[in-house]
């Protein structure tokens, strides 16, 4: 195949310097999203499925289900706080109250890894296609300052 000059080809297609040209293909974007989902799924299986179950429906008596939970589909900031610092005490999920303790993962996962985990959870069980970004995790982590205790549902509901 004969090499074509790039500049005349761009002009022929009507592309000019004022029109942005994405150098990333749709398949490259798709593979980046797939990598994030895979890493989020891996973190979920490693840190969360032991109590919340691989299906998000929870193991009997261990933890509340996360599938279809408003705690997952609601405020991303609230979900980030729970994942970073943990949750202790009574929490209403559906028509049942759970009184358990969930450890935070803030010291174990970077902002990027936490974003991947929470994006996976929200995408799979929260009916939300909006990913949790590393920047959002950083913002919430910074705003939480030196918090070294679990959240309670009451605190989270006051300031989601």
Short mmCIF file of N, CA, C and O in Angstrom, two decimals, residues 34-135:
data_model
loop_
_atom_site.label_atom_id
_atom_site.label_comp_id
_atom_site.label_asym_id
_atom_site.label_seq_id
_atom_site.Cartn_x
_atom_site.Cartn_y
_atom_site.Cartn_z
N UNK A 34 -12.37 -1.53 30.77
CA UNK A 34 -12.39 -2.95 31.15
C UNK A 34 -11.32 -3.26 32.19
O UNK A 34 -11.57 -4.03 33.11
N UNK A 35 -10.15 -2.64 32.08
CA UNK A 35 -9.09 -2.86 33.07
C UNK A 35 -9.51 -2.33 34.44
O UNK A 35 -9.28 -2.97 35.46
N UNK A 36 -10.17 -1.18 34.45
CA UNK A 36 -10.65 -0.60 35.71
C UNK A 36 -11.69 -1.52 36.33
O UNK A 36 -11.65 -1.81 37.52
N UNK A 37 -12.63 -2.00 35.53
CA UNK A 37 -13.66 -2.90 36.04
C UNK A 37 -13.03 -4.19 36.56
O UNK A 37 -13.38 -4.66 37.64
N UNK A 38 -12.07 -4.74 35.82
CA UNK A 38 -11.41 -5.96 36.28
C UNK A 38 -10.68 -5.74 37.59
O UNK A 38 -10.76 -6.55 38.50
N UNK A 39 -9.96 -4.62 37.71
CA UNK A 39 -9.23 -4.38 38.95
C UNK A 39 -10.21 -4.11 40.09
O UNK A 39 -10.01 -4.58 41.21
N UNK A 40 -11.31 -3.41 39.82
CA UNK A 40 -12.33 -3.18 40.83
C UNK A 40 -12.96 -4.49 41.28
O UNK A 40 -13.19 -4.71 42.48
N UNK A 41 -13.22 -5.39 40.34
CA UNK A 41 -13.78 -6.71 40.67
C UNK A 41 -12.80 -7.51 41.52
O UNK A 41 -13.20 -8.19 42.47
N UNK A 42 -11.53 -7.41 41.20
CA UNK A 42 -10.50 -8.12 41.97
C UNK A 42 -10.46 -7.60 43.40
O UNK A 42 -10.42 -8.38 44.36
N UNK A 43 -10.49 -6.27 43.57
CA UNK A 43 -10.50 -5.70 44.93
C UNK A 43 -11.77 -6.09 45.68
O UNK A 43 -11.73 -6.39 46.87
N UNK A 44 -12.89 -6.11 44.98
CA UNK A 44 -14.14 -6.50 45.62
C UNK A 44 -14.05 -7.94 46.14
O UNK A 44 -14.39 -8.21 47.29
N UNK A 45 -13.59 -8.84 45.31
CA UNK A 45 -13.48 -10.24 45.73
C UNK A 45 -12.51 -10.39 46.89
O UNK A 45 -12.75 -11.16 47.81
N UNK A 46 -11.45 -9.62 46.87
CA UNK A 46 -10.43 -9.73 47.92
C UNK A 46 -10.89 -9.14 49.25
O UNK A 46 -10.67 -9.74 50.30
N UNK A 47 -11.52 -7.97 49.22
CA UNK A 47 -11.82 -7.25 50.45
C UNK A 47 -13.29 -7.28 50.88
O UNK A 47 -13.57 -7.05 52.06
N UNK A 48 -14.22 -7.49 49.98
CA UNK A 48 -15.63 -7.27 50.28
C UNK A 48 -16.50 -8.52 50.22
O UNK A 48 -17.48 -8.63 50.97
N UNK A 49 -16.21 -9.43 49.32
CA UNK A 49 -17.12 -10.55 49.07
C UNK A 49 -17.24 -11.50 50.25
O UNK A 49 -18.26 -12.18 50.37
N UNK A 50 -16.27 -11.52 51.14
CA UNK A 50 -16.35 -12.41 52.29
C UNK A 50 -17.56 -12.12 53.17
O UNK A 50 -18.08 -13.02 53.82
N UNK A 51 -17.99 -10.88 53.20
CA UNK A 51 -19.18 -10.50 53.98
C UNK A 51 -20.37 -10.15 53.09
O UNK A 51 -21.50 -10.52 53.38
N UNK A 52 -20.12 -9.41 52.01
CA UNK A 52 -21.21 -8.95 51.15
C UNK A 52 -21.56 -9.96 50.06
O UNK A 52 -22.52 -9.75 49.33
N UNK A 53 -20.79 -11.03 49.94
CA UNK A 53 -21.06 -12.07 48.95
C UNK A 53 -20.63 -11.67 47.56
O UNK A 53 -20.62 -10.50 47.20
N UNK A 54 -20.27 -12.66 46.78
CA UNK A 54 -19.85 -12.41 45.39
C UNK A 54 -20.99 -11.86 44.56
O UNK A 54 -20.77 -11.20 43.56
N UNK A 55 -22.22 -12.14 45.00
CA UNK A 55 -23.39 -11.67 44.27
C UNK A 55 -23.96 -10.37 44.83
O UNK A 55 -24.98 -9.87 44.36
N UNK A 56 -23.31 -9.81 45.87
CA UNK A 56 -23.78 -8.56 46.46
C UNK A 56 -24.98 -8.73 47.37
O UNK A 56 -25.49 -7.76 47.93
N UNK A 57 -25.45 -9.97 47.55
CA UNK A 57 -26.63 -10.22 48.38
C UNK A 57 -26.28 -10.53 49.83
O UNK A 57 -27.17 -10.76 50.64
N UNK A 58 -25.02 -10.57 50.16
CA UNK A 58 -24.50 -10.78 51.50
C UNK A 58 -24.64 -12.22 51.97
O UNK A 58 -25.53 -12.94 51.55
N UNK A 59 -23.74 -12.58 52.85
CA UNK A 59 -23.81 -13.88 53.48
C UNK A 59 -24.70 -13.73 54.71
O UNK A 59 -24.62 -12.73 55.42
N UNK A 60 -25.54 -14.68 54.94
CA UNK A 60 -26.54 -14.60 56.00
C UNK A 60 -25.93 -14.18 57.34
O UNK A 60 -25.02 -14.82 57.85
N UNK A 61 -26.41 -13.07 57.85
CA UNK A 61 -25.98 -12.58 59.14
C UNK A 61 -24.64 -11.87 59.16
O UNK A 61 -24.23 -11.33 60.17
N UNK A 62 -23.93 -11.86 58.07
CA UNK A 62 -22.60 -11.25 58.03
C UNK A 62 -22.63 -9.74 57.82
O UNK A 62 -21.96 -9.00 58.49
N UNK A 63 -23.38 -9.32 56.84
CA UNK A 63 -23.38 -7.90 56.47
C UNK A 63 -24.65 -7.60 55.69
O UNK A 63 -25.31 -8.53 55.20
N UNK A 64 -24.97 -6.34 55.54
CA UNK A 64 -26.13 -6.02 54.70
C UNK A 64 -25.82 -6.27 53.23
O UNK A 64 -24.67 -6.19 52.81
N UNK A 65 -26.85 -6.58 52.46
CA UNK A 65 -26.64 -6.71 51.02
C UNK A 65 -26.32 -5.34 50.42
O UNK A 65 -26.78 -4.31 50.91
N UNK A 66 -25.52 -5.34 49.38
CA UNK A 66 -25.23 -4.09 48.69
C UNK A 66 -25.96 -4.00 47.36
O UNK A 66 -26.14 -2.92 46.82
N UNK A 67 -26.42 -5.15 46.85
CA UNK A 67 -27.17 -5.16 45.60
C UNK A 67 -28.48 -4.40 45.78
O UNK A 67 -29.27 -4.72 46.65
N UNK A 68 -28.65 -3.36 45.00
CA UNK A 68 -29.86 -2.56 45.06
C UNK A 68 -29.97 -1.63 46.27
O UNK A 68 -30.99 -1.01 46.48
N UNK A 69 -28.91 -1.52 47.04
CA UNK A 69 -28.93 -0.69 48.24
C UNK A 69 -28.78 0.79 47.89
O UNK A 69 -27.95 1.17 47.08
N UNK A 70 -29.57 1.63 48.56
CA UNK A 70 -29.45 3.07 48.34
C UNK A 70 -28.11 3.59 48.88
O UNK A 70 -27.66 4.66 48.48
N UNK A 71 -27.46 2.86 49.75
CA UNK A 71 -26.15 3.25 50.25
C UNK A 71 -25.12 3.16 49.12
O UNK A 71 -24.12 3.86 49.12
N UNK A 72 -25.36 2.28 48.16
CA UNK A 72 -24.46 2.11 47.01
C UNK A 72 -24.87 3.05 45.88
O UNK A 72 -24.02 3.69 45.26
N UNK A 73 -26.16 3.16 45.62
CA UNK A 73 -26.62 3.96 44.48
C UNK A 73 -26.76 5.45 44.81
O UNK A 73 -26.87 6.26 43.91
N UNK A 74 -26.72 5.79 46.08
CA UNK A 74 -26.88 7.18 46.49
C UNK A 74 -25.60 7.99 46.31
O UNK A 74 -24.85 7.79 45.34
N UNK A 75 -25.34 8.84 47.26
CA UNK A 75 -24.20 9.75 47.20
C UNK A 75 -22.87 9.02 47.06
O UNK A 75 -22.54 8.15 47.88
N UNK A 76 -22.11 9.38 46.04
CA UNK A 76 -20.78 8.78 45.87
C UNK A 76 -19.87 9.17 47.03
O UNK A 76 -19.09 8.34 47.51
N UNK A 77 -19.99 10.41 47.51
CA UNK A 77 -19.16 10.84 48.63
C UNK A 77 -19.42 10.00 49.87
O UNK A 77 -18.50 9.62 50.59
N UNK A 78 -20.68 9.71 50.12
CA UNK A 78 -21.03 8.88 51.29
C UNK A 78 -20.44 7.48 51.15
O UNK A 78 -19.88 6.93 52.10
N UNK A 79 -20.54 6.91 49.97
CA UNK A 79 -19.98 5.58 49.72
C UNK A 79 -18.46 5.60 49.88
O UNK A 79 -17.88 4.67 50.46
N UNK A 80 -17.82 6.65 49.41
CA UNK A 80 -16.37 6.79 49.55
C UNK A 80 -16.00 6.85 51.03
O UNK A 80 -15.04 6.20 51.48
N UNK A 81 -16.75 7.62 51.82
CA UNK A 81 -16.48 7.72 53.25
C UNK A 81 -16.55 6.35 53.92
O UNK A 81 -15.70 6.00 54.75
N UNK A 82 -17.57 5.59 53.59
CA UNK A 82 -17.73 4.26 54.17
C UNK A 82 -16.54 3.38 53.81
O UNK A 82 -15.96 2.71 54.67
N UNK A 83 -16.16 3.39 52.54
CA UNK A 83 -15.05 2.54 52.10
C UNK A 83 -13.72 2.99 52.70
O UNK A 83 -12.87 2.16 53.03
N UNK A 84 -13.52 4.28 52.84
CA UNK A 84 -12.26 4.79 53.40
C UNK A 84 -12.11 4.49 54.89
O UNK A 84 -11.06 4.01 55.33
N UNK A 85 -13.16 4.78 55.67
CA UNK A 85 -13.04 4.74 57.13
C UNK A 85 -13.84 3.64 57.80
O UNK A 85 -13.66 3.40 59.00
N UNK A 86 -14.72 2.99 57.09
CA UNK A 86 -15.53 1.94 57.68
C UNK A 86 -16.83 2.46 58.25
O UNK A 86 -17.11 3.66 58.24
N UNK A 87 -17.62 1.53 58.77
CA UNK A 87 -18.95 1.84 59.29
C UNK A 87 -19.22 0.96 60.50
O UNK A 87 -18.92 -0.23 60.49
N UNK A 88 -19.78 1.56 61.54
CA UNK A 88 -20.08 0.82 62.77
C UNK A 88 -21.47 1.17 63.24
O UNK A 88 -21.89 2.32 63.17
N UNK A 89 -22.16 0.17 63.76
CA UNK A 89 -23.46 0.41 64.38
C UNK A 89 -24.62 0.12 63.47
O UNK A 89 -24.45 -0.39 62.36
N UNK A 90 -25.79 0.45 63.94
CA UNK A 90 -26.99 0.10 63.17
C UNK A 90 -27.09 0.87 61.86
O UNK A 90 -26.75 2.04 61.78
N UNK A 91 -27.52 0.14 60.83
CA UNK A 91 -27.74 0.72 59.51
C UNK A 91 -28.96 0.04 58.90
O UNK A 91 -29.10 -1.19 58.98
N UNK A 92 -29.84 0.83 58.34
CA UNK A 92 -31.04 0.31 57.70
C UNK A 92 -30.75 0.07 56.22
O UNK A 92 -30.32 0.98 55.51
N UNK A 93 -30.98 -1.15 55.78
CA UNK A 93 -30.84 -1.49 54.37
C UNK A 93 -32.11 -2.25 53.99
O UNK A 93 -32.38 -3.32 54.54
N UNK A 94 -32.85 -1.66 53.09
CA UNK A 94 -34.15 -2.24 52.76
C UNK A 94 -35.06 -2.16 53.97
O UNK A 94 -35.15 -1.12 54.62
N UNK A 95 -35.69 -3.27 54.32
CA UNK A 95 -36.59 -3.27 55.48
C UNK A 95 -35.95 -3.92 56.71
O UNK A 95 -36.64 -4.26 57.66
N UNK A 96 -34.63 -4.05 56.69
CA UNK A 96 -33.94 -4.72 57.80
C UNK A 96 -32.84 -3.82 58.37
O UNK A 96 -32.19 -3.07 57.64
N UNK A 97 -32.65 -3.89 59.68
CA UNK A 97 -31.58 -3.15 60.34
C UNK A 97 -30.46 -4.12 60.69
O UNK A 97 -30.69 -5.20 61.23
N UNK A 98 -29.25 -3.71 60.35
CA UNK A 98 -28.04 -4.49 60.64
C UNK A 98 -27.23 -3.72 61.66
O UNK A 98 -27.17 -2.50 61.62
N UNK A 99 -26.59 -4.44 62.56
CA UNK A 99 -25.76 -3.78 63.57
C UNK A 99 -24.41 -4.49 63.58
O UNK A 99 -24.12 -5.32 64.44
N UNK A 100 -23.62 -4.15 62.61
CA UNK A 100 -22.33 -4.80 62.40
C UNK A 100 -21.23 -3.73 62.29
O UNK A 100 -21.49 -2.55 62.41
N UNK A 101 -20.06 -4.20 62.00
CA UNK A 101 -18.91 -3.31 61.83
C UNK A 101 -18.22 -3.66 60.52
O UNK A 101 -17.97 -4.84 60.25
N UNK A 102 -17.95 -2.65 59.73
CA UNK A 102 -17.23 -2.85 58.48
C UNK A 102 -15.94 -2.04 58.54
O UNK A 102 -15.98 -0.82 58.71
N UNK A 103 -14.80 -2.69 58.42
CA UNK A 103 -13.54 -1.94 58.46
C UNK A 103 -13.35 -1.11 57.20
O UNK A 103 -13.82 -1.48 56.12
N UNK A 104 -12.67 0.00 57.34
CA UNK A 104 -12.35 0.84 56.20
C UNK A 104 -11.13 0.31 55.46
O UNK A 104 -10.31 -0.42 56.02
N UNK A 105 -11.02 0.70 54.22
CA UNK A 105 -9.90 0.26 53.37
C UNK A 105 -8.97 1.41 53.02
O UNK A 105 -8.08 1.25 52.20
N UNK A 106 -9.16 2.56 53.65
CA UNK A 106 -8.39 3.75 53.31
C UNK A 106 -6.90 3.61 53.46
O UNK A 106 -6.13 4.23 52.72
N UNK A 107 -6.46 2.80 54.37
CA UNK A 107 -5.02 2.60 54.56
C UNK A 107 -4.46 1.50 53.67
O UNK A 107 -3.25 1.36 53.56
N UNK A 108 -5.35 0.74 53.05
CA UNK A 108 -4.91 -0.38 52.23
C UNK A 108 -4.94 -0.09 50.73
O UNK A 108 -4.22 -0.71 49.96
N UNK A 109 -5.81 0.83 50.33
CA UNK A 109 -5.98 1.10 48.90
C UNK A 109 -5.65 2.55 48.56
O UNK A 109 -6.02 3.46 49.31
N UNK A 110 -5.00 2.73 47.44
CA UNK A 110 -4.73 4.08 46.94
C UNK A 110 -6.05 4.68 46.44
O UNK A 110 -7.06 3.98 46.30
N UNK A 111 -6.04 5.96 46.15
CA UNK A 111 -7.24 6.62 45.64
C UNK A 111 -7.67 6.00 44.32
O UNK A 111 -8.87 5.81 44.07
N UNK A 112 -6.72 5.66 43.50
CA UNK A 112 -7.03 5.04 42.21
C UNK A 112 -7.67 3.66 42.40
O UNK A 112 -8.66 3.32 41.75
N UNK A 113 -7.09 2.86 43.30
CA UNK A 113 -7.63 1.52 43.55
C UNK A 113 -9.01 1.60 44.20
O UNK A 113 -9.90 0.82 43.87
N UNK A 114 -9.19 2.54 45.11
CA UNK A 114 -10.48 2.73 45.77
C UNK A 114 -11.53 3.15 44.73
O UNK A 114 -12.66 2.65 44.75
N UNK A 115 -11.16 4.02 43.82
CA UNK A 115 -12.08 4.45 42.77
C UNK A 115 -12.48 3.27 41.89
O UNK A 115 -13.65 3.13 41.51
N UNK A 116 -11.53 2.41 41.57
CA UNK A 116 -11.83 1.23 40.75
C UNK A 116 -12.80 0.30 41.49
O UNK A 116 -13.79 -0.17 40.91
N UNK A 117 -12.54 0.06 42.77
CA UNK A 117 -13.42 -0.79 43.58
C UNK A 117 -14.83 -0.23 43.62
O UNK A 117 -15.81 -0.94 43.35
N UNK A 118 -14.97 1.05 43.97
CA UNK A 118 -16.29 1.65 44.11
C UNK A 118 -17.00 1.81 42.77
O UNK A 118 -18.24 1.68 42.71
N UNK A 119 -16.26 2.05 41.71
CA UNK A 119 -16.88 2.12 40.37
C UNK A 119 -17.46 0.76 40.00
O UNK A 119 -18.56 0.66 39.46
N UNK A 120 -16.71 -0.29 40.31
CA UNK A 120 -17.21 -1.65 40.06
C UNK A 120 -18.49 -1.91 40.85
O UNK A 120 -19.49 -2.38 40.30
N UNK A 121 -18.48 -1.58 42.13
CA UNK A 121 -19.64 -1.83 42.99
C UNK A 121 -20.86 -1.05 42.49
O UNK A 121 -21.96 -1.62 42.36
N UNK A 122 -20.68 0.23 42.21
CA UNK A 122 -21.81 1.04 41.74
C UNK A 122 -22.31 0.58 40.37
O UNK A 122 -23.51 0.56 40.13
N UNK A 123 -21.40 0.21 39.51
CA UNK A 123 -21.80 -0.24 38.18
C UNK A 123 -22.55 -1.57 38.27
O UNK A 123 -23.54 -1.78 37.58
N UNK A 124 -22.08 -2.45 39.12
CA UNK A 124 -22.67 -3.79 39.21
C UNK A 124 -23.97 -3.81 40.00
O UNK A 124 -24.91 -4.50 39.64
N UNK A 125 -24.03 -3.07 41.13
CA UNK A 125 -25.18 -3.19 42.02
C UNK A 125 -25.89 -1.89 42.33
O UNK A 125 -26.91 -1.90 43.00
N UNK A 126 -25.40 -0.79 41.85
CA UNK A 126 -26.02 0.48 42.19
C UNK A 126 -26.74 1.14 41.05
O UNK A 126 -27.23 2.25 41.18
N UNK A 127 -26.79 0.47 39.91
CA UNK A 127 -27.45 1.01 38.72
C UNK A 127 -26.92 2.40 38.37
O UNK A 127 -27.65 3.29 38.01
N UNK A 128 -25.61 2.57 38.49
CA UNK A 128 -25.00 3.85 38.17
C UNK A 128 -23.84 3.64 37.21
O UNK A 128 -22.93 2.89 37.50
N UNK A 129 -23.91 4.28 36.09
CA UNK A 129 -22.82 4.18 35.14
C UNK A 129 -21.75 5.24 35.39
O UNK A 129 -20.72 5.24 34.75
N UNK A 130 -22.03 6.17 36.31
CA UNK A 130 -21.07 7.23 36.61
C UNK A 130 -19.97 6.66 37.50
O UNK A 130 -20.24 6.24 38.62
N UNK A 131 -18.76 6.61 36.99
CA UNK A 131 -17.68 6.03 37.79
C UNK A 131 -17.29 6.95 38.95
O UNK A 131 -17.51 8.15 38.92
N UNK A 132 -16.72 6.34 39.97
CA UNK A 132 -16.12 7.10 41.06
C UNK A 132 -14.69 7.39 40.60
O UNK A 132 -13.96 6.48 40.22
N UNK A 133 -14.31 8.63 40.62
CA UNK A 133 -12.99 9.01 40.11
C UNK A 133 -11.96 9.04 41.23
O UNK A 133 -12.31 9.28 42.40
N UNK A 134 -10.70 8.82 40.90
CA UNK A 134 -9.64 8.98 41.90
C UNK A 134 -9.66 10.39 42.52
O UNK A 134 -9.41 10.54 43.71
N UNK A 135 -9.99 11.40 41.72
CA UNK A 135 -10.04 12.78 42.23
C UNK A 135 -11.12 12.92 43.30
O UNK A 135 -10.92 13.62 44.30
#
